[in-house]
mmCIF file with all atom_site columns, C-alpha atoms in Angstrom:
data_model
loop_
_atom_site.group_PDB
_atom_site.id
_atom_site.type_symbol
_atom_site.label_atom_id
_atom_site.label_alt_id
_atom_site.label_comp_id
_atom_site.label_asym_id
_atom_site.label_entity_id
_atom_site.label_seq_id
_atom_site.pdbx_PDB_ins_code
_atom_site.Cartn_x
_atom_site.Cartn_y
_atom_site.Cartn_z
_atom_site.occupancy
_atom_site.B_iso_or_equiv
_atom_site.pdbx_formal_charge
_atom_site.auth_seq_id
_atom_site.auth_comp_id
_atom_site.auth_asym_id
_atom_site.auth_atom_id
_atom_site.pdbx_PDB_model_num
ATOM 1   C CA . UNK A 1 1   ? 98.578  132.414 134.661 1.00 0.00 ? 1   UNK A CA 1
ATOM 2   C CA . UNK A 1 2   ? 101.306 132.456 132.038 1.00 0.00 ? 2   UNK A CA 1
ATOM 3   C CA . UNK A 1 3   ? 100.817 128.758 131.396 1.00 0.00 ? 3   UNK A CA 1
ATOM 4   C CA . UNK A 1 4   ? 103.470 127.386 129.020 1.00 0.00 ? 4   UNK A CA 1
ATOM 5   C CA . UNK A 1 5   ? 104.074 123.782 127.943 1.00 0.00 ? 5   UNK A CA 1
ATOM 6   C CA . UNK A 1 6   ? 107.333 122.717 126.296 1.00 0.00 ? 6   UNK A CA 1
ATOM 7   C CA . UNK A 1 7   ? 108.393 119.223 125.207 1.00 0.00 ? 7   UNK A CA 1
ATOM 8   C CA . UNK A 1 8   ? 111.599 117.463 124.255 1.00 0.00 ? 8   UNK A CA 1
ATOM 9   C CA . UNK A 1 9   ? 110.565 117.435 120.575 1.00 0.00 ? 9   UNK A CA 1
ATOM 10  C CA . UNK A 1 10  ? 110.994 121.222 120.507 1.00 0.00 ? 10  UNK A CA 1
ATOM 11  C CA . UNK A 1 11  ? 107.303 122.150 120.660 1.00 0.00 ? 11  UNK A CA 1
ATOM 12  C CA . UNK A 1 12  ? 106.090 125.036 122.836 1.00 0.00 ? 12  UNK A CA 1
ATOM 13  C CA . UNK A 1 13  ? 102.513 125.990 123.705 1.00 0.00 ? 13  UNK A CA 1
ATOM 14  C CA . UNK A 1 14  ? 101.537 129.177 125.516 1.00 0.00 ? 14  UNK A CA 1
ATOM 15  C CA . UNK A 1 15  ? 97.968  129.350 126.774 1.00 0.00 ? 15  UNK A CA 1
ATOM 16  C CA . UNK A 1 16  ? 96.153  132.594 125.930 1.00 0.00 ? 16  UNK A CA 1
ATOM 17  C CA . UNK A 1 17  ? 92.400  132.031 125.788 1.00 0.00 ? 17  UNK A CA 1
ATOM 18  C CA . UNK A 1 18  ? 91.960  128.266 125.617 1.00 0.00 ? 18  UNK A CA 1
ATOM 19  C CA . UNK A 1 19  ? 90.608  127.943 129.185 1.00 0.00 ? 19  UNK A CA 1
ATOM 20  C CA . UNK A 1 20  ? 86.924  127.897 130.168 1.00 0.00 ? 20  UNK A CA 1
ATOM 21  C CA . UNK A 1 21  ? 86.487  131.635 130.762 1.00 0.00 ? 21  UNK A CA 1
ATOM 22  C CA . UNK A 1 22  ? 88.987  132.701 128.108 1.00 0.00 ? 22  UNK A CA 1
ATOM 23  C CA . UNK A 1 23  ? 91.192  134.746 130.456 1.00 0.00 ? 23  UNK A CA 1
ATOM 24  C CA . UNK A 1 24  ? 94.339  132.717 129.718 1.00 0.00 ? 24  UNK A CA 1
ATOM 25  C CA . UNK A 1 25  ? 94.641  131.557 133.323 1.00 0.00 ? 25  UNK A CA 1
ATOM 26  C CA . UNK A 1 26  ? 93.671  128.342 135.068 1.00 0.00 ? 26  UNK A CA 1
ATOM 27  C CA . UNK A 1 27  ? 91.261  128.633 137.978 1.00 0.00 ? 27  UNK A CA 1
ATOM 28  C CA . UNK A 1 28  ? 91.668  126.146 140.877 1.00 0.00 ? 28  UNK A CA 1
ATOM 29  C CA . UNK A 1 29  ? 90.674  122.680 139.643 1.00 0.00 ? 29  UNK A CA 1
ATOM 30  C CA . UNK A 1 30  ? 90.414  123.810 136.010 1.00 0.00 ? 30  UNK A CA 1
ATOM 31  C CA . UNK A 1 31  ? 92.057  121.650 133.340 1.00 0.00 ? 31  UNK A CA 1
ATOM 32  C CA . UNK A 1 32  ? 92.603  121.902 129.592 1.00 0.00 ? 32  UNK A CA 1
ATOM 33  C CA . UNK A 1 33  ? 94.034  119.831 126.782 1.00 0.00 ? 33  UNK A CA 1
ATOM 34  C CA . UNK A 1 34  ? 96.777  121.520 124.803 1.00 0.00 ? 34  UNK A CA 1
ATOM 35  C CA . UNK A 1 35  ? 96.851  121.102 120.998 1.00 0.00 ? 35  UNK A CA 1
ATOM 36  C CA . UNK A 1 36  ? 98.132  117.733 119.818 1.00 0.00 ? 36  UNK A CA 1
ATOM 37  C CA . UNK A 1 37  ? 101.531 117.307 118.198 1.00 0.00 ? 37  UNK A CA 1
ATOM 38  C CA . UNK A 1 38  ? 102.136 114.694 115.493 1.00 0.00 ? 38  UNK A CA 1
ATOM 39  C CA . UNK A 1 39  ? 105.464 112.873 115.369 1.00 0.00 ? 39  UNK A CA 1
ATOM 40  C CA . UNK A 1 40  ? 106.836 109.904 113.406 1.00 0.00 ? 40  UNK A CA 1
ATOM 41  C CA . UNK A 1 41  ? 109.335 108.020 115.587 1.00 0.00 ? 41  UNK A CA 1
ATOM 42  C CA . UNK A 1 42  ? 112.093 106.156 113.765 1.00 0.00 ? 42  UNK A CA 1
ATOM 43  C CA . UNK A 1 43  ? 113.113 104.310 116.924 1.00 0.00 ? 43  UNK A CA 1
ATOM 44  C CA . UNK A 1 44  ? 112.050 103.874 120.546 1.00 0.00 ? 44  UNK A CA 1
ATOM 45  C CA . UNK A 1 45  ? 111.249 107.342 121.854 1.00 0.00 ? 45  UNK A CA 1
ATOM 46  C CA . UNK A 1 46  ? 110.436 109.000 125.196 1.00 0.00 ? 46  UNK A CA 1
ATOM 47  C CA . UNK A 1 47  ? 108.961 112.498 125.076 1.00 0.00 ? 47  UNK A CA 1
ATOM 48  C CA . UNK A 1 48  ? 109.229 114.704 128.149 1.00 0.00 ? 48  UNK A CA 1
ATOM 49  C CA . UNK A 1 49  ? 106.752 117.581 128.570 1.00 0.00 ? 49  UNK A CA 1
ATOM 50  C CA . UNK A 1 50  ? 107.090 120.376 131.152 1.00 0.00 ? 50  UNK A CA 1
ATOM 51  C CA . UNK A 1 51  ? 104.446 122.900 132.162 1.00 0.00 ? 51  UNK A CA 1
ATOM 52  C CA . UNK A 1 52  ? 105.231 126.141 133.932 1.00 0.00 ? 52  UNK A CA 1
ATOM 53  C CA . UNK A 1 53  ? 102.814 128.741 135.324 1.00 0.00 ? 53  UNK A CA 1
ATOM 54  C CA . UNK A 1 54  ? 102.811 131.739 137.653 1.00 0.00 ? 54  UNK A CA 1
ATOM 55  C CA . UNK A 1 55  ? 100.477 132.246 140.616 1.00 0.00 ? 55  UNK A CA 1
ATOM 56  C CA . UNK A 1 56  ? 98.244  135.273 139.959 1.00 0.00 ? 56  UNK A CA 1
ATOM 57  C CA . UNK A 1 57  ? 98.336  136.478 143.596 1.00 0.00 ? 57  UNK A CA 1
ATOM 58  C CA . UNK A 1 58  ? 101.849 135.566 144.773 1.00 0.00 ? 58  UNK A CA 1
ATOM 59  C CA . UNK A 1 59  ? 103.772 135.690 141.518 1.00 0.00 ? 59  UNK A CA 1
ATOM 60  C CA . UNK A 1 60  ? 105.346 132.360 142.480 1.00 0.00 ? 60  UNK A CA 1
ATOM 61  C CA . UNK A 1 61  ? 106.322 130.098 139.588 1.00 0.00 ? 61  UNK A CA 1
ATOM 62  C CA . UNK A 1 62  ? 105.370 126.427 139.637 1.00 0.00 ? 62  UNK A CA 1
ATOM 63  C CA . UNK A 1 63  ? 106.164 123.604 137.237 1.00 0.00 ? 63  UNK A CA 1
ATOM 64  C CA . UNK A 1 64  ? 105.559 119.913 136.626 1.00 0.00 ? 64  UNK A CA 1
ATOM 65  C CA . UNK A 1 65  ? 106.990 117.319 134.249 1.00 0.00 ? 65  UNK A CA 1
ATOM 66  C CA . UNK A 1 66  ? 105.625 114.139 132.709 1.00 0.00 ? 66  UNK A CA 1
ATOM 67  C CA . UNK A 1 67  ? 106.806 111.753 130.009 1.00 0.00 ? 67  UNK A CA 1
ATOM 68  C CA . UNK A 1 68  ? 105.376 109.234 127.585 1.00 0.00 ? 68  UNK A CA 1
ATOM 69  C CA . UNK A 1 69  ? 107.154 106.498 125.612 1.00 0.00 ? 69  UNK A CA 1
ATOM 70  C CA . UNK A 1 70  ? 106.580 105.031 122.162 1.00 0.00 ? 70  UNK A CA 1
ATOM 71  C CA . UNK A 1 71  ? 107.984 101.747 120.882 1.00 0.00 ? 71  UNK A CA 1
ATOM 72  C CA . UNK A 1 72  ? 107.487 101.543 117.078 1.00 0.00 ? 72  UNK A CA 1
ATOM 73  C CA . UNK A 1 73  ? 106.285 98.232  115.676 1.00 0.00 ? 73  UNK A CA 1
ATOM 74  C CA . UNK A 1 74  ? 108.731 96.517  113.315 1.00 0.00 ? 74  UNK A CA 1
ATOM 75  C CA . UNK A 1 75  ? 106.977 95.659  110.042 1.00 0.00 ? 75  UNK A CA 1
ATOM 76  C CA . UNK A 1 76  ? 108.945 93.257  107.851 1.00 0.00 ? 76  UNK A CA 1
ATOM 77  C CA . UNK A 1 77  ? 108.384 90.327  105.495 1.00 0.00 ? 77  UNK A CA 1
ATOM 78  C CA . UNK A 1 78  ? 110.707 87.980  103.630 1.00 0.00 ? 78  UNK A CA 1
ATOM 79  C CA . UNK A 1 79  ? 110.376 85.720  100.614 1.00 0.00 ? 79  UNK A CA 1
ATOM 80  C CA . UNK A 1 80  ? 112.683 82.881  99.603  1.00 0.00 ? 80  UNK A CA 1
ATOM 81  C CA . UNK A 1 81  ? 112.302 81.408  96.131  1.00 0.00 ? 81  UNK A CA 1
ATOM 82  C CA . UNK A 1 82  ? 113.934 78.172  95.028  1.00 0.00 ? 82  UNK A CA 1
ATOM 83  C CA . UNK A 1 83  ? 113.639 75.868  92.023  1.00 0.00 ? 83  UNK A CA 1
ATOM 84  C CA . UNK A 1 84  ? 113.747 72.133  91.370  1.00 0.00 ? 84  UNK A CA 1
ATOM 85  C CA . UNK A 1 85  ? 113.748 69.870  88.316  1.00 0.00 ? 85  UNK A CA 1
ATOM 86  C CA . UNK A 1 86  ? 110.890 67.854  89.859  1.00 0.00 ? 86  UNK A CA 1
ATOM 87  C CA . UNK A 1 87  ? 107.296 68.676  88.961  1.00 0.00 ? 87  UNK A CA 1
ATOM 88  C CA . UNK A 1 88  ? 105.564 69.296  92.294  1.00 0.00 ? 88  UNK A CA 1
ATOM 89  C CA . UNK A 1 89  ? 101.933 69.822  93.229  1.00 0.00 ? 89  UNK A CA 1
ATOM 90  C CA . UNK A 1 90  ? 102.883 71.229  96.648  1.00 0.00 ? 90  UNK A CA 1
ATOM 91  C CA . UNK A 1 91  ? 105.940 72.962  98.091  1.00 0.00 ? 91  UNK A CA 1
ATOM 92  C CA . UNK A 1 92  ? 106.950 71.726  101.538 1.00 0.00 ? 92  UNK A CA 1
ATOM 93  C CA . UNK A 1 93  ? 110.667 72.502  101.798 1.00 0.00 ? 93  UNK A CA 1
ATOM 94  C CA . UNK A 1 94  ? 113.364 74.706  100.291 1.00 0.00 ? 94  UNK A CA 1
ATOM 95  C CA . UNK A 1 95  ? 114.815 73.407  97.036  1.00 0.00 ? 95  UNK A CA 1
ATOM 96  C CA . UNK A 1 96  ? 117.972 74.389  95.179  1.00 0.00 ? 96  UNK A CA 1
ATOM 97  C CA . UNK A 1 97  ? 118.796 78.023  94.612  1.00 0.00 ? 97  UNK A CA 1
ATOM 98  C CA . UNK A 1 98  ? 119.280 77.472  90.883  1.00 0.00 ? 98  UNK A CA 1
ATOM 99  C CA . UNK A 1 99  ? 119.329 74.540  88.468  1.00 0.00 ? 99  UNK A CA 1
ATOM 100 C CA . UNK A 1 100 ? 120.481 73.566  84.997  1.00 0.00 ? 100 UNK A CA 1
ATOM 101 C CA . UNK A 1 101 ? 118.079 71.597  82.805  1.00 0.00 ? 101 UNK A CA 1
ATOM 102 C CA . UNK A 1 102 ? 117.904 70.373  79.242  1.00 0.00 ? 102 UNK A CA 1
ATOM 103 C CA . UNK A 1 103 ? 116.016 72.649  76.893  1.00 0.00 ? 103 UNK A CA 1
ATOM 104 C CA . UNK A 1 104 ? 112.355 71.625  76.861  1.00 0.00 ? 104 UNK A CA 1
ATOM 105 C CA . UNK A 1 105 ? 112.343 70.204  80.397  1.00 0.00 ? 105 UNK A CA 1
ATOM 106 C CA . UNK A 1 106 ? 110.046 71.670  83.056  1.00 0.00 ? 106 UNK A CA 1
ATOM 107 C CA . UNK A 1 107 ? 111.019 73.113  86.428  1.00 0.00 ? 107 UNK A CA 1
ATOM 108 C CA . UNK A 1 108 ? 109.036 73.982  89.552  1.00 0.00 ? 108 UNK A CA 1
ATOM 109 C CA . UNK A 1 109 ? 109.445 77.243  91.433  1.00 0.00 ? 109 UNK A CA 1
ATOM 110 C CA . UNK A 1 110 ? 108.688 77.269  95.170  1.00 0.00 ? 110 UNK A CA 1
ATOM 111 C CA . UNK A 1 111 ? 108.395 80.402  97.310  1.00 0.00 ? 111 UNK A CA 1
ATOM 112 C CA . UNK A 1 112 ? 108.258 80.638  101.092 1.00 0.00 ? 112 UNK A CA 1
ATOM 113 C CA . UNK A 1 113 ? 106.871 83.788  102.715 1.00 0.00 ? 113 UNK A CA 1
ATOM 114 C CA . UNK A 1 114 ? 107.632 84.665  106.357 1.00 0.00 ? 114 UNK A CA 1
ATOM 115 C CA . UNK A 1 115 ? 106.469 87.444  108.660 1.00 0.00 ? 115 UNK A CA 1
ATOM 116 C CA . UNK A 1 116 ? 109.776 88.785  110.031 1.00 0.00 ? 116 UNK A CA 1
ATOM 117 C CA . UNK A 1 117 ? 108.157 91.643  111.982 1.00 0.00 ? 117 UNK A CA 1
ATOM 118 C CA . UNK A 1 118 ? 106.397 92.125  115.303 1.00 0.00 ? 118 UNK A CA 1
ATOM 119 C CA . UNK A 1 119 ? 102.807 92.545  114.130 1.00 0.00 ? 119 UNK A CA 1
ATOM 120 C CA . UNK A 1 120 ? 100.220 90.633  112.124 1.00 0.00 ? 120 UNK A CA 1
ATOM 121 C CA . UNK A 1 121 ? 100.439 91.007  108.328 1.00 0.00 ? 121 UNK A CA 1
ATOM 122 C CA . UNK A 1 122 ? 97.382  90.700  106.081 1.00 0.00 ? 122 UNK A CA 1
ATOM 123 C CA . UNK A 1 123 ? 96.564  91.179  102.379 1.00 0.00 ? 123 UNK A CA 1
ATOM 124 C CA . UNK A 1 124 ? 99.537  89.005  101.441 1.00 0.00 ? 124 UNK A CA 1
ATOM 125 C CA . UNK A 1 125 ? 100.048 88.973  97.659  1.00 0.00 ? 125 UNK A CA 1
ATOM 126 C CA . UNK A 1 126 ? 102.848 87.266  95.716  1.00 0.00 ? 126 UNK A CA 1
ATOM 127 C CA . UNK A 1 127 ? 103.578 88.104  92.066  1.00 0.00 ? 127 UNK A CA 1
ATOM 128 C CA . UNK A 1 128 ? 106.304 86.841  89.740  1.00 0.00 ? 128 UNK A CA 1
ATOM 129 C CA . UNK A 1 129 ? 107.857 87.869  86.443  1.00 0.00 ? 129 UNK A CA 1
ATOM 130 C CA . UNK A 1 130 ? 106.169 84.927  84.712  1.00 0.00 ? 130 UNK A CA 1
ATOM 131 C CA . UNK A 1 131 ? 102.833 86.698  85.143  1.00 0.00 ? 131 UNK A CA 1
ATOM 132 C CA . UNK A 1 132 ? 101.496 84.688  88.086  1.00 0.00 ? 132 UNK A CA 1
ATOM 133 C CA . UNK A 1 133 ? 99.696  86.244  91.063  1.00 0.00 ? 133 UNK A CA 1
ATOM 134 C CA . UNK A 1 134 ? 98.847  84.525  94.343  1.00 0.00 ? 134 UNK A CA 1
ATOM 135 C CA . UNK A 1 135 ? 96.656  86.091  97.042  1.00 0.00 ? 135 UNK A CA 1
ATOM 136 C CA . UNK A 1 136 ? 96.772  84.335  100.399 1.00 0.00 ? 136 UNK A CA 1
ATOM 137 C CA . UNK A 1 137 ? 93.328  83.690  101.828 1.00 0.00 ? 137 UNK A CA 1
ATOM 138 C CA . UNK A 1 138 ? 93.306  80.621  104.111 1.00 0.00 ? 138 UNK A CA 1
ATOM 139 C CA . UNK A 1 139 ? 96.681  79.004  103.524 1.00 0.00 ? 139 UNK A CA 1
ATOM 140 C CA . UNK A 1 140 ? 98.175  80.117  106.858 1.00 0.00 ? 140 UNK A CA 1
ATOM 141 C CA . UNK A 1 141 ? 98.139  78.081  110.087 1.00 0.00 ? 141 UNK A CA 1
ATOM 142 C CA . UNK A 1 142 ? 94.875  79.426  111.542 1.00 0.00 ? 142 UNK A CA 1
ATOM 143 C CA . UNK A 1 143 ? 93.145  80.044  108.207 1.00 0.00 ? 143 UNK A CA 1
ATOM 144 C CA . UNK A 1 144 ? 92.535  83.767  108.685 1.00 0.00 ? 144 UNK A CA 1
ATOM 145 C CA . UNK A 1 145 ? 94.546  84.781  105.604 1.00 0.00 ? 145 UNK A CA 1
ATOM 146 C CA . UNK A 1 146 ? 97.077  86.731  107.695 1.00 0.00 ? 146 UNK A CA 1
ATOM 147 C CA . UNK A 1 147 ? 100.587 85.939  108.911 1.00 0.00 ? 147 UNK A CA 1
ATOM 148 C CA . UNK A 1 148 ? 101.307 86.126  112.631 1.00 0.00 ? 148 UNK A CA 1
ATOM 149 C CA . UNK A 1 149 ? 104.807 87.274  113.692 1.00 0.00 ? 149 UNK A CA 1
ATOM 150 C CA . UNK A 1 150 ? 107.243 84.484  112.830 1.00 0.00 ? 150 UNK A CA 1
ATOM 151 C CA . UNK A 1 151 ? 104.669 82.557  110.794 1.00 0.00 ? 151 UNK A CA 1
ATOM 152 C CA . UNK A 1 152 ? 105.691 81.269  107.367 1.00 0.00 ? 152 UNK A CA 1
ATOM 153 C CA . UNK A 1 153 ? 103.886 79.583  104.473 1.00 0.00 ? 153 UNK A CA 1
ATOM 154 C CA . UNK A 1 154 ? 104.770 78.031  101.135 1.00 0.00 ? 154 UNK A CA 1
ATOM 155 C CA . UNK A 1 155 ? 102.709 79.401  98.286  1.00 0.00 ? 155 UNK A CA 1
ATOM 156 C CA . UNK A 1 156 ? 101.441 77.021  95.575  1.00 0.00 ? 156 UNK A CA 1
ATOM 157 C CA . UNK A 1 157 ? 104.200 75.937  93.143  1.00 0.00 ? 157 UNK A CA 1
ATOM 158 C CA . UNK A 1 158 ? 104.680 77.351  89.675  1.00 0.00 ? 158 UNK A CA 1
ATOM 159 C CA . UNK A 1 159 ? 105.642 74.940  86.887  1.00 0.00 ? 159 UNK A CA 1
ATOM 160 C CA . UNK A 1 160 ? 107.376 76.403  83.849  1.00 0.00 ? 160 UNK A CA 1
ATOM 161 C CA . UNK A 1 161 ? 109.205 75.156  80.776  1.00 0.00 ? 161 UNK A CA 1
ATOM 162 C CA . UNK A 1 162 ? 112.001 77.634  80.018  1.00 0.00 ? 162 UNK A CA 1
ATOM 163 C CA . UNK A 1 163 ? 112.624 78.371  76.372  1.00 0.00 ? 163 UNK A CA 1
ATOM 164 C CA . UNK A 1 164 ? 116.077 79.680  77.290  1.00 0.00 ? 164 UNK A CA 1
ATOM 165 C CA . UNK A 1 165 ? 118.087 80.649  80.347  1.00 0.00 ? 165 UNK A CA 1
ATOM 166 C CA . UNK A 1 166 ? 115.739 82.555  82.651  1.00 0.00 ? 166 UNK A CA 1
ATOM 167 C CA . UNK A 1 167 ? 115.752 84.502  85.900  1.00 0.00 ? 167 UNK A CA 1
ATOM 168 C CA . UNK A 1 168 ? 112.434 84.696  87.727  1.00 0.00 ? 168 UNK A CA 1
ATOM 169 C CA . UNK A 1 169 ? 111.738 87.595  90.070  1.00 0.00 ? 169 UNK A CA 1
ATOM 170 C CA . UNK A 1 170 ? 109.190 87.046  92.833  1.00 0.00 ? 170 UNK A CA 1
ATOM 171 C CA . UNK A 1 171 ? 107.745 89.873  94.972  1.00 0.00 ? 171 UNK A CA 1
ATOM 172 C CA . UNK A 1 172 ? 105.584 89.678  98.087  1.00 0.00 ? 172 UNK A CA 1
ATOM 173 C CA . UNK A 1 173 ? 103.575 92.583  99.528  1.00 0.00 ? 173 UNK A CA 1
ATOM 174 C CA . UNK A 1 174 ? 101.555 92.688  102.742 1.00 0.00 ? 174 UNK A CA 1
ATOM 175 C CA . UNK A 1 175 ? 99.837  95.224  105.008 1.00 0.00 ? 175 UNK A CA 1
ATOM 176 C CA . UNK A 1 176 ? 100.364 95.610  108.738 1.00 0.00 ? 176 UNK A CA 1
ATOM 177 C CA . UNK A 1 177 ? 97.057  94.967  110.516 1.00 0.00 ? 177 UNK A CA 1
ATOM 178 C CA . UNK A 1 178 ? 97.594  97.669  113.178 1.00 0.00 ? 178 UNK A CA 1
ATOM 179 C CA . UNK A 1 179 ? 99.264  100.549 111.330 1.00 0.00 ? 179 UNK A CA 1
ATOM 180 C CA . UNK A 1 180 ? 98.146  99.931  107.738 1.00 0.00 ? 180 UNK A CA 1
ATOM 181 C CA . UNK A 1 181 ? 101.789 100.193 106.678 1.00 0.00 ? 181 UNK A CA 1
ATOM 182 C CA . UNK A 1 182 ? 102.701 98.222  103.550 1.00 0.00 ? 182 UNK A CA 1
ATOM 183 C CA . UNK A 1 183 ? 105.850 96.119  103.404 1.00 0.00 ? 183 UNK A CA 1
ATOM 184 C CA . UNK A 1 184 ? 107.372 94.217  100.494 1.00 0.00 ? 184 UNK A CA 1
ATOM 185 C CA . UNK A 1 185 ? 110.343 92.064  99.575  1.00 0.00 ? 185 UNK A CA 1
ATOM 186 C CA . UNK A 1 186 ? 111.758 90.543  96.384  1.00 0.00 ? 186 UNK A CA 1
ATOM 187 C CA . UNK A 1 187 ? 113.802 87.443  95.562  1.00 0.00 ? 187 UNK A CA 1
ATOM 188 C CA . UNK A 1 188 ? 115.214 85.965  92.349  1.00 0.00 ? 188 UNK A CA 1
ATOM 189 C CA . UNK A 1 189 ? 116.126 82.491  91.134  1.00 0.00 ? 189 UNK A CA 1
ATOM 190 C CA . UNK A 1 190 ? 117.754 81.386  87.886  1.00 0.00 ? 190 UNK A CA 1
ATOM 191 C CA . UNK A 1 191 ? 117.491 78.423  85.540  1.00 0.00 ? 191 UNK A CA 1
ATOM 192 C CA . UNK A 1 192 ? 120.158 77.595  82.949  1.00 0.00 ? 192 UNK A CA 1
ATOM 193 C CA . UNK A 1 193 ? 119.167 75.532  79.927  1.00 0.00 ? 193 UNK A CA 1
ATOM 194 C CA . UNK A 1 194 ? 121.307 73.157  77.912  1.00 0.00 ? 194 UNK A CA 1
ATOM 195 C CA . UNK A 1 195 ? 120.672 72.245  74.299  1.00 0.00 ? 195 UNK A CA 1
ATOM 196 C CA . UNK A 1 196 ? 120.901 68.474  74.192  1.00 0.00 ? 196 UNK A CA 1
ATOM 197 C CA . UNK A 1 197 ? 121.225 67.076  70.674  1.00 0.00 ? 197 UNK A CA 1
ATOM 198 C CA . UNK A 1 198 ? 122.960 64.341  68.756  1.00 0.00 ? 198 UNK A CA 1
ATOM 199 C CA . UNK A 1 199 ? 124.240 64.358  65.227  1.00 0.00 ? 199 UNK A CA 1
ATOM 200 C CA . UNK A 1 200 ? 124.765 61.494  62.819  1.00 0.00 ? 200 UNK A CA 1
ATOM 201 C CA . UNK A 1 201 ? 126.582 61.587  59.551  1.00 0.00 ? 201 UNK A CA 1
ATOM 202 C CA . UNK A 1 202 ? 126.095 58.789  57.000  1.00 0.00 ? 202 UNK A CA 1
ATOM 203 C CA . UNK A 1 203 ? 128.414 58.234  54.097  1.00 0.00 ? 203 UNK A CA 1
ATOM 204 C CA . UNK A 1 204 ? 128.645 55.707  51.306  1.00 0.00 ? 204 UNK A CA 1
ATOM 205 C CA . UNK A 1 205 ? 131.585 54.102  49.525  1.00 0.00 ? 205 UNK A CA 1
ATOM 206 C CA . UNK A 1 206 ? 132.042 51.740  46.599  1.00 0.00 ? 206 UNK A CA 1
ATOM 207 C CA . UNK A 1 207 ? 134.347 49.520  48.616  1.00 0.00 ? 207 UNK A CA 1
#
């Protein structure tokens, strides 16, 4: 009787009537589940639980200890956005971080998304400040629309003709397949424009 369970998270449970016959004691061979405790580990964690009880006849105290460990999954994604003066139909490598072009010339933005975590990421969506949205469906290596740990893909390029100096912000979001946790990351790239013009002045003289 007097069954008490305490754990290293600070939780304590004292059994009163949760056993089969409701007398608050455990008969030989009887077992119960204590109420569950919910915890959100921020790092690797080992929880130690100790049960103590007193023999009804002898008054002797007995105890036992057990532990369980949790290793949280790291969920992380990165995006790298670069720009080039070339008009591309496909991005295959990182370009320059920023460029300067003549006003009226087009540039191509390329973004590379990588799963930096330890679990599969799905529902990968990339949006940019130019109003474009890209949802990954089959562009990854195995065509399942998800990124395995360490896997990276280039999203389709975006061609734009800046009307002035511009900074483009690109954001990627994804959902962890196991936990449902959402992760996101943002990158920026800039384009400077130059006004290229020529002037001619014509005059006349009697000479």
